[in-house]
Amino acid sequence: MALASIRLRSSSRAGKGKWIFAALVALALAAYLVVGELWESAPGSDLSLTFGWAAAAVLVAVAALSARKRTMKLASRLGLGRSQAWLSVHIYGGGLFVVLVLLHSDFGLPDGWVTGWLLGLSLWTVAGGFLGRMLQRWIPRLMTSGLATEVIYERIPELVEEVRSRAATVAGSGSVEIQDFYARSMAKDIEAPRRRWIFFFDITGGVRERLRAVRYLRGKLSETEAGKLDELESLYRTKFEIDAHYTLQQTLRGWLWLHVPTSILLLVFLGLHLWGVLRY
Amino acid sequence: MASKDKWTGQKGSFGDVELPVARSYPARAARNKMLLAGAALVAFALGAVVFDELVGRGALASNGPLSSDHAAFEGDCANCHDPELREASDERCSVCHEKFGDELGVYNFAAHYIYRSDDFRRLVPDEHEVACFTCHLEHEGRDAPITRVDDVRCDSCHFGSFRDEHPEFDFVAERIPDSDAVGFAHIHHVREVMKRQALEDVEKSCLYCHNAQPDGKSFEPIAFDRHCDSCHLTATISTPGLPIQTDGAEPGVLTLEQITAARGPGARWAYFTDPNEYRRRGSLLVKGPVHHRDPWVLENLRRLRGLLHPDAGLADLLRTSADAQPHQVRALYSEAIATLEDQALGLRGRPEREIQAELGAIDALLERLKKEIEKPFASLDEAAFLLALGSRDASLSAEQAAAIEALVSELTTPCRQCHRVEQATIVRVETDQRTLRRAEFDHRAHILQARCLDCHSRIPILEGLGSEDKPAAQVDNASIQNLPAIATCRQCHTPKLASDRCVTCHLFHPNKSRRSELLLYLDEAP
């Protein structure tokens, strides 16, 4: 009951953020269209500068999420709001930022080196952020849809080594057929964590198809040897699940490489731009 | 979950193959690498900027390419920016452009008050002075028109939008009439021109008199010789019989012989005129034909004016009255100097020593005067021409004055067909047809979108063509400003159609042609 109420409250906050975002975007677009209709909104005009300053302020607010994450205890002590609220500001603020940047540049390409990079980085960083947001919504669902095992990303090398070691032991204690089959069909797949694109489309990684030979081999083995082969099959399936985690969790973390370094550069370019504007 | 003893040292197992549970929660890989990558990008970008500043041309710090006009200076920021690389300085603009802050203030904020009025007395220092770059934004790309100044620069002092707040033109709002120094009815003249030139298109008859200047923006001044001569003051036009001046008290005109014999100043024309144009009829003299600016008429008019206003002073040096617009005051002085030069020329044939001795001094004085009035700051006051005509000769009786005025009226009978005569002077005609002195209007730019009479419709010319009746004077006379109200401009000049920006019609800096001329006087300006 308590969990349900937390979920409801959380979704209600997210909904509110969506509406605030929509209202602010609509306000900015209306100002752009109305002023453009009545006067002008070319780069350099008062309205354009207002959009520019608003975009700068929004970017600073959006970037504050990073600082919030690094000072969780302090933020909690100071009552700076829930992480969910900060994340909403980060996501919707990012969207608002790019809208304001486009209005600021009057949907044109800047002429300067700094301003050109500023626009490019803005679009890149925000696009990267939205890609990450999509991945964060999609990949967890994908993982829960077909994986029986849950593993922590940092433990994957250790667990793979565990699987490999146990598989090698089992295969070593088996018959020649099992040893030969393991060496030929399983050892290479088991030896190290491996990324496979197929997990984005088939969460099992096509393991059933790969194990068709196991079924054929089992019919030719004694009961004792068949038991060892079953154990190898289980280890092989587990390794594929770990590989699925490896691939998907790496993607979940990897998109940040598209987002974080460029966002740092974006902040620096914003500083250069503001310095240029205020100084000259 | 497997028992704890199976995995010694582990907390348990999970999954189908009973993988070991971690003894402690694994530390998440630090994100410092991402921050380091960001820092590396920043270092690379800043390094590029610094390298470009120190070794390159500083192009990376530039906010964009310079406009085409200034592209040649892009290689060195210091061409426009001061050594500390702060904003572009006005002094550096003036290396190529006229001196900013010079006394003439060609580019001063205050200069835009004078506009095209040429009234440099309005050129006063202003506390609202702004730097060149305030309006002329650079680094907006090669094709950026830096003279296209944003309206917001004007709005801070003036009204907001053209569509809603631009004031009505003065001549409409204040019902300022046009000059009626010449009695002129458009409809009658359009009818005559169309008939004589066999024109079908009424607007071609407009252009018969309103001849476009080479740039097509405005029109040449109306000239009698070109536009009126074929119908007016033809060979058959004569003065009425005018009494000849005798020694008696009655006023009269001087004959050609009397003028020649007097050898007065400014009478050289008398030696070159046709004596057959002067016919005696008893005690009366008839002059015919009468020419435009007929020197005999003007000489007698000047003499009669001298009887009424003996202290006319400078006004006596003008061919017509001193009623001039502020921007024409210079023309009054030029006309007076021309008269003096003509009079001096007439004295050159005189053998008297004292006259010849004086001529040198007069020439020097005229030369100095001519230079003085060319200076934009010359203190020119039309009142100097007007004051003396305000008072009459007190020794004249009312009857004597009336007799002189009657003779003036008789003498100027042919002139008064078109001109007004006041105080024994032909009222000055304003030949410049430009009414908008604070704005630009380009006729050529408009003629394809609208015909002449679409805008100039206050005088009902089209309606008047339908009949031979003489239109009522109140609907067709010279004082009617045949110009549209601002609502006509607003039909096309809107944000979505033709430009409605301030700089479309208004120049902030004075007329460019004038600007070049001013350079000649920079060193001599007081």
JSON list of C-alpha atoms in Angstrom, two decimals, chain B residues 340-445:
[
{"chain": "B", "resi": 340, "resn": "LEU", "atom": "CA", "xyz": [26.49, 91.58, -55.69]},
{"chain": "B", "resi": 341, "resn": "GLU", "atom": "CA", "xyz": [28.90, 89.84, -58.05]},
{"chain": "B", "resi": 342, "resn": "ASP", "atom": "CA", "xyz": [26.79, 90.91, -61.00]},
{"chain": "B", "resi": 343, "resn": "GLN", "atom": "CA", "xyz": [26.75, 94.47, -59.74]},
{"chain": "B", "resi": 344, "resn": "ALA", "atom": "CA", "xyz": [30.51, 94.38, -59.23]},
{"chain": "B", "resi": 345, "resn": "LEU", "atom": "CA", "xyz": [30.91, 93.08, -62.75]},
{"chain": "B", "resi": 346, "resn": "GLY", "atom": "CA", "xyz": [28.90, 96.06, -63.99]},
{"chain": "B", "resi": 347, "resn": "LEU", "atom": "CA", "xyz": [31.27, 98.40, -62.28]},
{"chain": "B", "resi": 348, "resn": "ARG", "atom": "CA", "xyz": [34.33, 97.00, -63.98]},
{"chain": "B", "resi": 349, "resn": "GLY", "atom": "CA", "xyz": [33.65, 99.07, -67.08]},
{"chain": "B", "resi": 350, "resn": "ARG", "atom": "CA", "xyz": [33.56, 102.28, -65.08]},
{"chain": "B", "resi": 351, "resn": "PRO", "atom": "CA", "xyz": [36.75, 104.30, -65.53]},
{"chain": "B", "resi": 352, "resn": "GLU", "atom": "CA", "xyz": [36.60, 106.14, -62.21]},
{"chain": "B", "resi": 353, "resn": "ARG", "atom": "CA", "xyz": [39.69, 105.45, -60.15]},
{"chain": "B", "resi": 354, "resn": "GLU", "atom": "CA", "xyz": [37.92, 105.26, -56.84]},
{"chain": "B", "resi": 355, "resn": "ILE", "atom": "CA", "xyz": [35.50, 102.67, -58.22]},
{"chain": "B", "resi": 356, "resn": "GLN", "atom": "CA", "xyz": [38.33, 100.53, -59.57]},
{"chain": "B", "resi": 357, "resn": "ALA", "atom": "CA", "xyz": [40.14, 100.84, -56.26]},
{"chain": "B", "resi": 358, "resn": "GLU", "atom": "CA", "xyz": [37.10, 99.63, -54.41]},
{"chain": "B", "resi": 359, "resn": "LEU", "atom": "CA", "xyz": [36.51, 96.69, -56.75]},
{"chain": "B", "resi": 360, "resn": "GLY", "atom": "CA", "xyz": [39.51, 94.78, -55.42]},
{"chain": "B", "resi": 361, "resn": "ALA", "atom": "CA", "xyz": [38.23, 95.04, -51.89]},
{"chain": "B", "resi": 362, "resn": "ILE", "atom": "CA", "xyz": [34.73, 94.06, -53.02]},
{"chain": "B", "resi": 363, "resn": "ASP", "atom": "CA", "xyz": [36.07, 90.97, -54.84]},
{"chain": "B", "resi": 364, "resn": "ALA", "atom": "CA", "xyz": [38.02, 89.89, -51.77]},
{"chain": "B", "resi": 365, "resn": "LEU", "atom": "CA", "xyz": [34.97, 90.37, -49.61]},
{"chain": "B", "resi": 366, "resn": "LEU", "atom": "CA", "xyz": [32.77, 88.37, -51.98]},
{"chain": "B", "resi": 367, "resn": "GLU", "atom": "CA", "xyz": [35.30, 85.57, -52.11]},
{"chain": "B", "resi": 368, "resn": "ARG", "atom": "CA", "xyz": [35.38, 85.37, -48.35]},
{"chain": "B", "resi": 369, "resn": "LEU", "atom": "CA", "xyz": [31.59, 85.50, -48.11]},
{"chain": "B", "resi": 370, "resn": "LYS", "atom": "CA", "xyz": [31.22, 82.66, -50.59]},
{"chain": "B", "resi": 371, "resn": "LYS", "atom": "CA", "xyz": [33.53, 80.46, -48.54]},
{"chain": "B", "resi": 372, "resn": "GLU", "atom": "CA", "xyz": [31.84, 81.43, -45.32]},
{"chain": "B", "resi": 373, "resn": "ILE", "atom": "CA", "xyz": [28.36, 80.43, -46.37]},
{"chain": "B", "resi": 374, "resn": "GLU", "atom": "CA", "xyz": [29.59, 77.08, -47.64]},
{"chain": "B", "resi": 375, "resn": "LYS", "atom": "CA", "xyz": [30.64, 76.16, -44.12]},
{"chain": "B", "resi": 376, "resn": "PRO", "atom": "CA", "xyz": [28.00, 73.97, -42.53]},
{"chain": "B", "resi": 377, "resn": "PHE", "atom": "CA", "xyz": [28.28, 75.90, -39.30]},
{"chain": "B", "resi": 378, "resn": "ALA", "atom": "CA", "xyz": [27.91, 79.30, -40.88]},
{"chain": "B", "resi": 379, "resn": "SER", "atom": "CA", "xyz": [25.41, 81.31, -38.93]},
{"chain": "B", "resi": 380, "resn": "LEU", "atom": "CA", "xyz": [22.80, 82.02, -41.55]},
{"chain": "B", "resi": 381, "resn": "ASP", "atom": "CA", "xyz": [19.68, 83.85, -40.57]},
{"chain": "B", "resi": 382, "resn": "GLU", "atom": "CA", "xyz": [16.89, 84.55, -42.99]},
{"chain": "B", "resi": 383, "resn": "ALA", "atom": "CA", "xyz": [15.65, 87.28, -40.66]},
{"chain": "B", "resi": 384, "resn": "ALA", "atom": "CA", "xyz": [18.40, 89.47, -42.08]},
{"chain": "B", "resi": 385, "resn": "PHE", "atom": "CA", "xyz": [16.48, 89.46, -45.38]},
{"chain": "B", "resi": 386, "resn": "LEU", "atom": "CA", "xyz": [13.06, 89.96, -43.86]},
{"chain": "B", "resi": 387, "resn": "LEU", "atom": "CA", "xyz": [13.41, 92.69, -41.26]},
{"chain": "B", "resi": 388, "resn": "ALA", "atom": "CA", "xyz": [13.71, 95.70, -43.52]},
{"chain": "B", "resi": 389, "resn": "LEU", "atom": "CA", "xyz": [10.62, 94.88, -45.53]},
{"chain": "B", "resi": 390, "resn": "GLY", "atom": "CA", "xyz": [8.56, 95.06, -42.38]},
{"chain": "B", "resi": 391, "resn": "SER", "atom": "CA", "xyz": [8.49, 98.84, -42.36]},
{"chain": "B", "resi": 392, "resn": "ARG", "atom": "CA", "xyz": [7.46, 101.29, -45.04]},
{"chain": "B", "resi": 393, "resn": "ASP", "atom": "CA", "xyz": [8.86, 104.69, -45.88]},
{"chain": "B", "resi": 394, "resn": "ALA", "atom": "CA", "xyz": [7.15, 106.90, -43.33]},
{"chain": "B", "resi": 395, "resn": "SER", "atom": "CA", "xyz": [7.43, 109.93, -45.56]},
{"chain": "B", "resi": 396, "resn": "LEU", "atom": "CA", "xyz": [5.08, 108.40, -48.14]},
{"chain": "B", "resi": 397, "resn": "SER", "atom": "CA", "xyz": [1.47, 109.42, -47.96]},
{"chain": "B", "resi": 398, "resn": "ALA", "atom": "CA", "xyz": [-1.21, 106.77, -48.26]},
{"chain": "B", "resi": 399, "resn": "GLU", "atom": "CA", "xyz": [-2.07, 108.03, -51.75]},
{"chain": "B", "resi": 400, "resn": "GLN", "atom": "CA", "xyz": [1.56, 107.88, -52.88]},
{"chain": "B", "resi": 401, "resn": "ALA", "atom": "CA", "xyz": [1.96, 104.36, -51.51]},
{"chain": "B", "resi": 402, "resn": "ALA", "atom": "CA", "xyz": [-1.30, 103.26, -53.17]},
{"chain": "B", "resi": 403, "resn": "ALA", "atom": "CA", "xyz": [-0.15, 104.72, -56.48]},
{"chain": "B", "resi": 404, "resn": "ILE", "atom": "CA", "xyz": [3.16, 102.84, -56.26]},
{"chain": "B", "resi": 405, "resn": "GLU", "atom": "CA", "xyz": [1.38, 99.61, -55.36]},
{"chain": "B", "resi": 406, "resn": "ALA", "atom": "CA", "xyz": [-1.01, 100.08, -58.27]},
{"chain": "B", "resi": 407, "resn": "LEU", "atom": "CA", "xyz": [1.95, 100.52, -60.60]},
{"chain": "B", "resi": 408, "resn": "VAL", "atom": "CA", "xyz": [3.59, 97.40, -59.14]},
{"chain": "B", "resi": 409, "resn": "SER", "atom": "CA", "xyz": [0.39, 95.55, -59.83]},
{"chain": "B", "resi": 410, "resn": "GLU", "atom": "CA", "xyz": [0.30, 96.82, -63.43]},
{"chain": "B", "resi": 411, "resn": "LEU", "atom": "CA", "xyz": [3.97, 96.07, -63.99]},
{"chain": "B", "resi": 412, "resn": "THR", "atom": "CA", "xyz": [3.62, 92.49, -62.77]},
{"chain": "B", "resi": 413, "resn": "THR", "atom": "CA", "xyz": [0.39, 91.72, -64.61]},
{"chain": "B", "resi": 414, "resn": "PRO", "atom": "CA", "xyz": [2.00, 89.00, -66.76]},
{"chain": "B", "resi": 415, "resn": "CYS", "atom": "CA", "xyz": [3.85, 87.60, -63.73]},
{"chain": "B", "resi": 416, "resn": "ARG", "atom": "CA", "xyz": [0.74, 87.46, -61.59]},
{"chain": "B", "resi": 417, "resn": "GLN", "atom": "CA", "xyz": [-0.85, 85.02, -63.96]},
{"chain": "B", "resi": 418, "resn": "CYS", "atom": "CA", "xyz": [1.07, 82.45, -61.95]},
{"chain": "B", "resi": 419, "resn": "HIS", "atom": "CA", "xyz": [3.06, 84.22, -59.24]},
{"chain": "B", "resi": 420, "resn": "ARG", "atom": "CA", "xyz": [2.00, 85.99, -56.08]},
{"chain": "B", "resi": 421, "resn": "VAL", "atom": "CA", "xyz": [3.38, 89.47, -55.53]},
{"chain": "B", "resi": 422, "resn": "GLU", "atom": "CA", "xyz": [3.69, 90.82, -52.02]},
{"chain": "B", "resi": 423, "resn": "GLN", "atom": "CA", "xyz": [5.48, 93.92, -50.80]},
{"chain": "B", "resi": 424, "resn": "ALA", "atom": "CA", "xyz": [6.46, 94.68, -54.35]},
{"chain": "B", "resi": 425, "resn": "THR", "atom": "CA", "xyz": [8.28, 91.37, -54.48]},
{"chain": "B", "resi": 426, "resn": "ILE", "atom": "CA", "xyz": [7.55, 88.19, -56.36]},
{"chain": "B", "resi": 427, "resn": "VAL", "atom": "CA", "xyz": [7.06, 85.52, -53.72]},
{"chain": "B", "resi": 428, "resn": "ARG", "atom": "CA", "xyz": [9.79, 82.89, -53.80]},
{"chain": "B", "resi": 429, "resn": "VAL", "atom": "CA", "xyz": [8.82, 79.62, -55.44]},
{"chain": "B", "resi": 430, "resn": "GLU", "atom": "CA", "xyz": [9.88, 76.43, -53.77]},
{"chain": "B", "resi": 431, "resn": "THR", "atom": "CA", "xyz": [11.17, 74.40, -56.67]},
{"chain": "B", "resi": 432, "resn": "ASP", "atom": "CA", "xyz": [12.27, 71.43, -54.58]},
{"chain": "B", "resi": 433, "resn": "GLN", "atom": "CA", "xyz": [9.34, 69.03, -54.68]},
{"chain": "B", "resi": 434, "resn": "ARG", "atom": "CA", "xyz": [10.60, 66.85, -51.89]},
{"chain": "B", "resi": 435, "resn": "THR", "atom": "CA", "xyz": [8.25, 67.06, -48.94]},
{"chain": "B", "resi": 436, "resn": "LEU", "atom": "CA", "xyz": [9.53, 64.24, -46.73]},
{"chain": "B", "resi": 437, "resn": "ARG", "atom": "CA", "xyz": [12.70, 65.77, -45.40]},
{"chain": "B", "resi": 438, "resn": "ARG", "atom": "CA", "xyz": [13.22, 63.30, -42.59]},
{"chain": "B", "resi": 439, "resn": "ALA", "atom": "CA", "xyz": [12.65, 60.18, -44.61]},
{"chain": "B", "resi": 440, "resn": "GLU", "atom": "CA", "xyz": [13.66, 58.62, -47.87]},
{"chain": "B", "resi": 441, "resn": "PHE", "atom": "CA", "xyz": [11.15, 57.84, -50.56]},
{"chain": "B", "resi": 442, "resn": "ASP", "atom": "CA", "xyz": [12.18, 56.08, -53.72]},
{"chain": "B", "resi": 443, "resn": "HIS", "atom": "CA", "xyz": [9.66, 56.60, -56.51]},
{"chain": "B", "resi": 444, "resn": "ARG", "atom": "CA", "xyz": [11.40, 54.08, -58.73]},
{"chain": "B", "resi": 445, "resn": "ALA", "atom": "CA", "xyz": [10.98, 51.40, -56.08]}
]
